[in-house]
Amino acid sequence: MTTGSREGGRRMVRALAGGWLVALGLGASAAAAQEVVAVKAARVITVSAEAPVLQGVVLIRGDRIEAVGTDLEIPAGTRVIDLGEATVLPGLIDLHVHLTDPEDAHWEEVLLTTTPAQAALYGARNARVTLEAGFTTCRDMGPTWSYVDIDLRRAIDAGVVPGPRLQVAGNYVSATGGAGDARQFSPYVDVPLVQNLADGVDAVRRTVRTNLKRGADFIKILATGAILSRGIPPGAQQYSDAELRVAVEEAARWGRSVAAHAHGTAGIKAAIRAGVRTIDHGTMLDDEAIALMQAHGTYYAPTLYVHEAIVTQGGELGIPAAEVERARSIAGRAQDSVRLALAAGVPMPFATDAGVFPHGRNAREFALRVELGESPYDAIVAATRVAAEAIGWQDRVGTLEAGKYADLIAVSGDPLTDVRELERVRFVMKGGTVHKDELTRR
Ligand SMILES: [Zn+2]
């Protein structure tokens, strides 16, 4: 017992030290041993500009990549991880996940029957599953129980639980009756702990400030209705132009960006004009929306697999029939929008909405993008370099280059000929630590 509590105390000191290092911008693993590791494989997709694909070695010191090349000198004492015929690539990035939500329950049910503690426990499990699927960085687009995602990010950064590097929303910013208004109950039933509704420019400004003060990394605003809510239809703009502008203006004051959930064309355009960083879902684009994105430097983060999952597995996922029908009615529009964006060359970072469908299946999005005309290489770039740029982390993740975090994954075959290889990730390293290895253990 005594030993147990002393160990607990030590763990607490370590967790606190980790948090402190993160606060200093050094990263929790900066204090880790500076072990030198060489990862060798038949094919290395670096996604860098100079040598996108090569046969070679990634040399890692501590949590960072030191060098990548074909004939690197491997220093004496280096631990060599030989992945043989495998393909190594940068850890994947998903810009749209909901890690703290259970997968088989609708959010209204979650509010009435679960607790934030359950969300945290599920979040820890979902974070590990997502990491083991090859996603070493994710943007969490908001929990049902407010701010649980912030605690999850802190626990991962402190090394308490394994998971992807996270940027988190903390809480939705939604209008009353809009996509983020989960209170579709009787008017006499309330869930007072969830305060994510803001109406009018002053309330939106206050909500943005509150979320950032409480530890959100960015702002998620619901510009239009949603498929999975009974309020305003997904095609309708739910926030006024002025409300959207004030959200971006206030986030910018904090040096932060805004991600807009948007399905309908008018809401998409209003959000782009307001200056949001990403349009998520972006189901109903037209030529003018494409031109606006190009003019404003907006990133378009479509989510194709979630439409398919809702339409084909809606019942099993606990999604009401009316919402399955909503998804069915706009799935074709989502594909048309991706085709338009591909033709125009709009930057299209990888995103999924995992959490609506089971975590760990994120990579199923790749095949759907490739079916619509994106090359497997471009789809990989979308899930690495472009996604890193979209969240402002191009200095630390997204390519295999000296100085970046040693976040890398491997698959057995060649994802450039069969992109579905990415659904079978066999090796995962994050910040120099191996989290999964089905390739070197025989
Ligand atoms: Zn979502």
mmCIF file of C-alpha atoms in Angstrom, residues 113-352:
data_model
loop_
_atom_site.group_PDB
_atom_site.id
_atom_site.type_symbol
_atom_site.label_atom_id
_atom_site.label_comp_id
_atom_site.label_asym_id
_atom_site.label_seq_id
_atom_site.Cartn_x
_atom_site.Cartn_y
_atom_site.Cartn_z
ATOM 1 C CA THR A 113 -27.765 8.815 -19.525
ATOM 2 C CA THR A 114 -23.989 9.345 -19.198
ATOM 3 C CA THR A 115 -21.474 11.465 -17.284
ATOM 4 C CA PRO A 116 -18.369 13.455 -18.269
ATOM 5 C CA ALA A 117 -16.303 10.779 -16.494
ATOM 6 C CA GLN A 118 -17.569 8.168 -18.903
ATOM 7 C CA ALA A 119 -16.682 10.479 -21.796
ATOM 8 C CA ALA A 120 -13.121 10.777 -20.461
ATOM 9 C CA LEU A 121 -12.724 7.008 -20.151
ATOM 10 C CA TYR A 122 -14.113 6.385 -23.625
ATOM 11 C CA GLY A 123 -11.931 9.226 -24.877
ATOM 12 C CA ALA A 124 -8.796 7.528 -23.553
ATOM 13 C CA ARG A 125 -9.798 4.280 -25.231
ATOM 14 C CA ASN A 126 -10.713 5.997 -28.517
ATOM 15 C CA ALA A 127 -7.466 7.990 -28.517
ATOM 16 C CA ARG A 128 -5.441 4.760 -28.248
ATOM 17 C CA VAL A 129 -7.484 3.058 -30.985
ATOM 18 C CA THR A 130 -7.019 6.090 -33.266
ATOM 19 C CA LEU A 131 -3.274 6.211 -32.624
ATOM 20 C CA GLU A 132 -2.926 2.491 -33.333
ATOM 21 C CA ALA A 133 -4.794 3.035 -36.631
ATOM 22 C CA GLY A 134 -1.921 5.317 -37.669
ATOM 23 C CA PHE A 135 -3.314 8.750 -36.789
ATOM 24 C CA THR A 136 -0.636 10.502 -34.739
ATOM 25 C CA THR A 137 -2.296 13.939 -34.869
ATOM 26 C CA CYS A 138 -5.996 14.801 -34.735
ATOM 27 C CA ARG A 139 -8.159 17.843 -34.410
ATOM 28 C CA ASP A 140 -11.022 17.071 -32.034
ATOM 29 C CA MET A 141 -14.115 18.931 -33.188
ATOM 30 C CA GLY A 142 -15.869 18.998 -29.864
ATOM 31 C CA PRO A 143 -17.317 16.737 -27.165
ATOM 32 C CA THR A 144 -20.913 16.286 -26.062
ATOM 33 C CA TRP A 145 -19.799 16.991 -22.477
ATOM 34 C CA SER A 146 -18.014 20.343 -22.734
ATOM 35 C CA TYR A 147 -14.242 20.559 -22.157
ATOM 36 C CA VAL A 148 -13.630 16.815 -21.630
ATOM 37 C CA ASP A 149 -11.497 16.948 -24.798
ATOM 38 C CA ILE A 150 -9.202 19.500 -23.126
ATOM 39 C CA ASP A 151 -8.579 17.076 -20.248
ATOM 40 C CA LEU A 152 -7.922 14.281 -22.728
ATOM 41 C CA ARG A 153 -5.359 16.405 -24.594
ATOM 42 C CA ARG A 154 -3.613 17.259 -21.328
ATOM 43 C CA ALA A 155 -3.507 13.589 -20.260
ATOM 44 C CA ILE A 156 -2.004 12.574 -23.613
ATOM 45 C CA ASP A 157 0.561 15.406 -23.549
ATOM 46 C CA ALA A 158 1.581 14.401 -20.007
ATOM 47 C CA GLY A 159 2.043 10.780 -21.091
ATOM 48 C CA VAL A 160 -0.729 9.533 -18.804
ATOM 49 C CA VAL A 161 -2.622 7.827 -21.666
ATOM 50 C CA PRO A 162 -1.489 7.052 -25.242
ATOM 51 C CA GLY A 163 -3.134 8.999 -28.057
ATOM 52 C CA PRO A 164 -2.605 11.315 -31.001
ATOM 53 C CA ARG A 165 -1.313 14.874 -30.608
ATOM 54 C CA LEU A 166 -4.513 16.859 -30.286
ATOM 55 C CA GLN A 167 -5.917 20.248 -31.047
ATOM 56 C CA VAL A 168 -9.303 20.479 -29.350
ATOM 57 C CA ALA A 169 -12.399 22.680 -29.669
ATOM 58 C CA GLY A 170 -13.474 22.470 -26.023
ATOM 59 C CA ASN A 171 -17.086 23.207 -26.845
ATOM 60 C CA TYR A 172 -19.258 23.904 -29.859
ATOM 61 C CA VAL A 173 -20.320 27.441 -30.651
ATOM 62 C CA SER A 174 -23.902 27.112 -31.826
ATOM 63 C CA ALA A 175 -27.059 29.183 -32.169
ATOM 64 C CA THR A 176 -30.222 28.222 -30.319
ATOM 65 C CA GLY A 177 -32.097 25.686 -32.437
ATOM 66 C CA GLY A 178 -28.978 25.154 -34.507
ATOM 67 C CA ALA A 179 -26.760 22.175 -35.194
ATOM 68 C CA GLY A 180 -25.060 22.293 -31.806
ATOM 69 C CA ASP A 181 -28.262 22.679 -29.798
ATOM 70 C CA ALA A 182 -28.532 19.188 -28.355
ATOM 71 C CA ARG A 183 -31.504 20.071 -26.188
ATOM 72 C CA GLN A 184 -34.222 18.719 -28.430
ATOM 73 C CA PHE A 185 -36.147 17.500 -25.399
ATOM 74 C CA SER A 186 -39.413 18.658 -23.942
ATOM 75 C CA PRO A 187 -39.184 22.412 -23.152
ATOM 76 C CA TYR A 188 -39.419 21.380 -19.495
ATOM 77 C CA VAL A 189 -36.220 19.295 -19.618
ATOM 78 C CA ASP A 190 -32.897 21.117 -19.544
ATOM 79 C CA VAL A 191 -29.229 20.131 -19.406
ATOM 80 C CA PRO A 192 -27.833 23.213 -17.685
ATOM 81 C CA LEU A 193 -24.226 21.988 -17.610
ATOM 82 C CA VAL A 194 -23.865 22.201 -21.371
ATOM 83 C CA GLN A 195 -23.542 25.889 -22.185
ATOM 84 C CA ASN A 196 -22.640 25.950 -25.833
ATOM 85 C CA LEU A 197 -25.342 28.233 -27.171
ATOM 86 C CA ALA A 198 -24.558 31.801 -28.178
ATOM 87 C CA ASP A 199 -26.944 34.145 -29.940
ATOM 88 C CA GLY A 200 -25.921 37.582 -31.162
ATOM 89 C CA VAL A 201 -22.463 39.059 -31.639
ATOM 90 C CA ASP A 202 -21.833 39.803 -27.956
ATOM 91 C CA ALA A 203 -22.703 36.274 -26.859
ATOM 92 C CA VAL A 204 -20.614 34.754 -29.659
ATOM 93 C CA ARG A 205 -17.638 36.901 -28.657
ATOM 94 C CA ARG A 206 -18.068 35.906 -25.030
ATOM 95 C CA THR A 207 -18.318 32.197 -25.906
ATOM 96 C CA VAL A 208 -15.163 32.355 -28.026
ATOM 97 C CA ARG A 209 -13.324 34.025 -25.134
ATOM 98 C CA THR A 210 -14.667 31.471 -22.646
ATOM 99 C CA ASN A 211 -13.629 28.473 -24.750
ATOM 100 C CA LEU A 212 -10.114 29.836 -25.312
ATOM 101 C CA LYS A 213 -9.730 30.781 -21.646
ATOM 102 C CA ARG A 214 -10.685 27.226 -20.647
ATOM 103 C CA GLY A 215 -8.025 25.714 -22.902
ATOM 104 C CA ALA A 216 -9.489 25.245 -26.381
ATOM 105 C CA ASP A 217 -6.897 25.338 -29.196
ATOM 106 C CA PHE A 218 -9.297 26.661 -31.835
ATOM 107 C CA ILE A 219 -12.945 27.577 -32.223
ATOM 108 C CA LYS A 220 -15.513 25.287 -33.761
ATOM 109 C CA ILE A 221 -18.527 27.194 -34.974
ATOM 110 C CA LEU A 222 -21.649 25.678 -36.495
ATOM 111 C CA ALA A 223 -22.359 27.858 -39.516
ATOM 112 C CA THR A 224 -25.263 25.751 -40.792
ATOM 113 C CA GLY A 225 -27.601 23.028 -39.582
ATOM 114 C CA ALA A 226 -26.421 19.433 -39.257
ATOM 115 C CA ILE A 227 -27.491 15.981 -40.334
ATOM 116 C CA LEU A 228 -27.473 14.640 -36.778
ATOM 117 C CA SER A 229 -29.729 17.194 -35.123
ATOM 118 C CA ARG A 230 -33.404 17.978 -35.307
ATOM 119 C CA GLY A 231 -33.104 21.751 -35.449
ATOM 120 C CA ILE A 232 -32.568 23.984 -38.472
ATOM 121 C CA PRO A 233 -32.023 21.955 -41.737
ATOM 122 C CA PRO A 234 -28.411 21.160 -42.756
ATOM 123 C CA GLY A 235 -28.705 23.344 -45.834
ATOM 124 C CA ALA A 236 -29.674 26.462 -43.876
ATOM 125 C CA GLN A 237 -27.258 29.132 -42.631
ATOM 126 C CA GLN A 238 -27.804 29.295 -38.851
ATOM 127 C CA TYR A 239 -25.457 32.129 -37.893
ATOM 128 C CA SER A 240 -25.639 35.618 -39.359
ATOM 129 C CA ASP A 241 -22.679 37.018 -41.294
ATOM 130 C CA ALA A 242 -21.961 39.379 -38.390
ATOM 131 C CA GLU A 243 -21.910 36.545 -35.808
ATOM 132 C CA LEU A 244 -19.503 34.520 -37.960
ATOM 133 C CA ARG A 245 -17.237 37.553 -38.464
ATOM 134 C CA VAL A 246 -17.030 38.298 -34.753
ATOM 135 C CA ALA A 247 -16.036 34.692 -33.976
ATOM 136 C CA VAL A 248 -13.122 34.913 -36.427
ATOM 137 C CA GLU A 249 -12.162 38.408 -35.244
ATOM 138 C CA GLU A 250 -12.082 37.361 -31.580
ATOM 139 C CA ALA A 251 -10.220 34.083 -32.212
ATOM 140 C CA ALA A 252 -7.641 36.003 -34.274
ATOM 141 C CA ARG A 253 -7.012 38.310 -31.330
ATOM 142 C CA TRP A 254 -5.911 35.190 -29.434
ATOM 143 C CA GLY A 255 -3.840 33.986 -32.398
ATOM 144 C CA ARG A 256 -6.316 31.173 -32.999
ATOM 145 C CA SER A 257 -8.335 29.988 -35.979
ATOM 146 C CA VAL A 258 -11.940 28.993 -36.562
ATOM 147 C CA ALA A 259 -13.235 25.755 -38.051
ATOM 148 C CA ALA A 260 -16.730 25.996 -39.500
ATOM 149 C CA HIS A 261 -19.091 23.073 -39.674
ATOM 150 C CA ALA A 262 -21.036 23.905 -42.858
ATOM 151 C CA HIS A 263 -23.270 21.900 -45.211
ATOM 152 C CA GLY A 264 -25.383 24.452 -47.132
ATOM 153 C CA THR A 265 -24.009 26.764 -49.821
ATOM 154 C CA ALA A 266 -24.994 30.105 -48.277
ATOM 155 C CA GLY A 267 -23.535 29.188 -44.875
ATOM 156 C CA ILE A 268 -20.338 27.913 -46.492
ATOM 157 C CA LYS A 269 -19.871 31.204 -48.369
ATOM 158 C CA ALA A 270 -20.659 33.316 -45.314
ATOM 159 C CA ALA A 271 -18.102 31.379 -43.260
ATOM 160 C CA ILE A 272 -15.414 31.743 -45.940
ATOM 161 C CA ARG A 273 -16.094 35.487 -46.233
ATOM 162 C CA ALA A 274 -15.871 35.758 -42.446
ATOM 163 C CA GLY A 275 -12.364 34.295 -42.654
ATOM 164 C CA VAL A 276 -12.629 30.805 -41.139
ATOM 165 C CA ARG A 277 -9.588 28.560 -41.589
ATOM 166 C CA THR A 278 -11.404 25.348 -42.575
ATOM 167 C CA ILE A 279 -14.807 24.498 -44.011
ATOM 168 C CA ASP A 280 -15.699 21.119 -42.526
ATOM 169 C CA HIS A 281 -18.068 18.801 -44.454
ATOM 170 C CA GLY A 282 -18.656 21.550 -47.076
ATOM 171 C CA THR A 283 -21.358 19.393 -48.594
ATOM 172 C CA MET A 284 -22.953 21.814 -51.054
ATOM 173 C CA LEU A 285 -20.193 23.741 -52.810
ATOM 174 C CA ASP A 286 -20.668 25.627 -56.055
ATOM 175 C CA ASP A 287 -18.236 27.456 -58.352
ATOM 176 C CA GLU A 288 -18.533 30.676 -56.373
ATOM 177 C CA ALA A 289 -17.729 28.880 -53.109
ATOM 178 C CA ILE A 290 -14.632 27.361 -54.736
ATOM 179 C CA ALA A 291 -13.520 30.789 -55.996
ATOM 180 C CA LEU A 292 -14.081 32.296 -52.545
ATOM 181 C CA MET A 293 -11.962 29.578 -50.901
ATOM 182 C CA GLN A 294 -9.156 30.274 -53.347
ATOM 183 C CA ALA A 295 -9.389 34.016 -52.754
ATOM 184 C CA HIS A 296 -9.388 33.649 -48.936
ATOM 185 C CA GLY A 297 -6.917 30.754 -48.645
ATOM 186 C CA THR A 298 -9.564 28.572 -46.962
ATOM 187 C CA TYR A 299 -9.004 24.841 -46.490
ATOM 188 C CA TYR A 300 -11.814 22.475 -47.460
ATOM 189 C CA ALA A 301 -12.146 19.418 -45.196
ATOM 190 C CA PRO A 302 -14.763 17.110 -46.730
ATOM 191 C CA THR A 303 -16.010 14.039 -44.823
ATOM 192 C CA LEU A 304 -17.144 11.384 -47.313
ATOM 193 C CA TYR A 305 -17.006 8.182 -45.281
ATOM 194 C CA VAL A 306 -19.365 9.465 -42.595
ATOM 195 C CA HIS A 307 -22.143 9.898 -45.169
ATOM 196 C CA GLU A 308 -21.645 6.326 -46.343
ATOM 197 C CA ALA A 309 -21.485 5.024 -42.763
ATOM 198 C CA ILE A 310 -24.716 6.820 -41.760
ATOM 199 C CA VAL A 311 -26.562 5.612 -44.859
ATOM 200 C CA THR A 312 -25.372 1.979 -44.711
ATOM 201 C CA GLN A 313 -25.003 1.428 -40.946
ATOM 202 C CA GLY A 314 -27.195 4.179 -39.464
ATOM 203 C CA GLY A 315 -29.402 1.808 -37.459
ATOM 204 C CA GLU A 316 -26.457 -0.027 -35.843
ATOM 205 C CA LEU A 317 -24.860 3.331 -35.004
ATOM 206 C CA GLY A 318 -27.980 4.429 -33.123
ATOM 207 C CA ILE A 319 -28.882 7.135 -35.659
ATOM 208 C CA PRO A 320 -32.623 7.917 -36.003
ATOM 209 C CA ALA A 321 -34.242 7.065 -39.369
ATOM 210 C CA ALA A 322 -35.025 10.723 -40.182
ATOM 211 C CA GLU A 323 -31.342 11.622 -39.840
ATOM 212 C CA VAL A 324 -30.270 8.642 -42.001
ATOM 213 C CA GLU A 325 -32.659 10.003 -44.625
ATOM 214 C CA ARG A 326 -31.043 13.469 -44.349
ATOM 215 C CA ALA A 327 -27.635 11.916 -44.975
ATOM 216 C CA ARG A 328 -28.935 9.924 -47.949
ATOM 217 C CA SER A 329 -30.424 13.045 -49.514
ATOM 218 C CA ILE A 330 -27.135 14.975 -49.514
ATOM 219 C CA ALA A 331 -24.500 12.228 -50.005
ATOM 220 C CA GLY A 332 -24.417 12.798 -53.776
ATOM 221 C CA ARG A 333 -23.899 16.534 -53.255
ATOM 222 C CA ALA A 334 -20.873 15.815 -51.064
ATOM 223 C CA GLN A 335 -19.241 13.805 -53.846
ATOM 224 C CA ASP A 336 -19.969 16.511 -56.447
ATOM 225 C CA SER A 337 -18.358 19.087 -54.151
ATOM 226 C CA VAL A 338 -15.181 17.033 -53.760
ATOM 227 C CA ARG A 339 -14.971 16.642 -57.558
ATOM 228 C CA LEU A 340 -15.299 20.429 -57.970
ATOM 229 C CA ALA A 341 -12.574 21.091 -55.388
ATOM 230 C CA LEU A 342 -10.228 18.504 -56.917
ATOM 231 C CA ALA A 343 -10.645 20.047 -60.380
ATOM 232 C CA ALA A 344 -9.909 23.523 -58.986
ATOM 233 C CA GLY A 345 -6.974 22.388 -56.840
ATOM 234 C CA VAL A 346 -8.404 23.716 -53.552
ATOM 235 C CA PRO A 347 -6.302 22.424 -50.609
ATOM 236 C CA MET A 348 -8.354 19.560 -49.175
ATOM 237 C CA PRO A 349 -6.997 18.257 -45.866
ATOM 238 C CA PHE A 350 -8.075 14.804 -44.677
ATOM 239 C CA ALA A 351 -11.054 14.679 -42.284
ATOM 240 C CA THR A 352 -13.610 12.048 -41.305
#
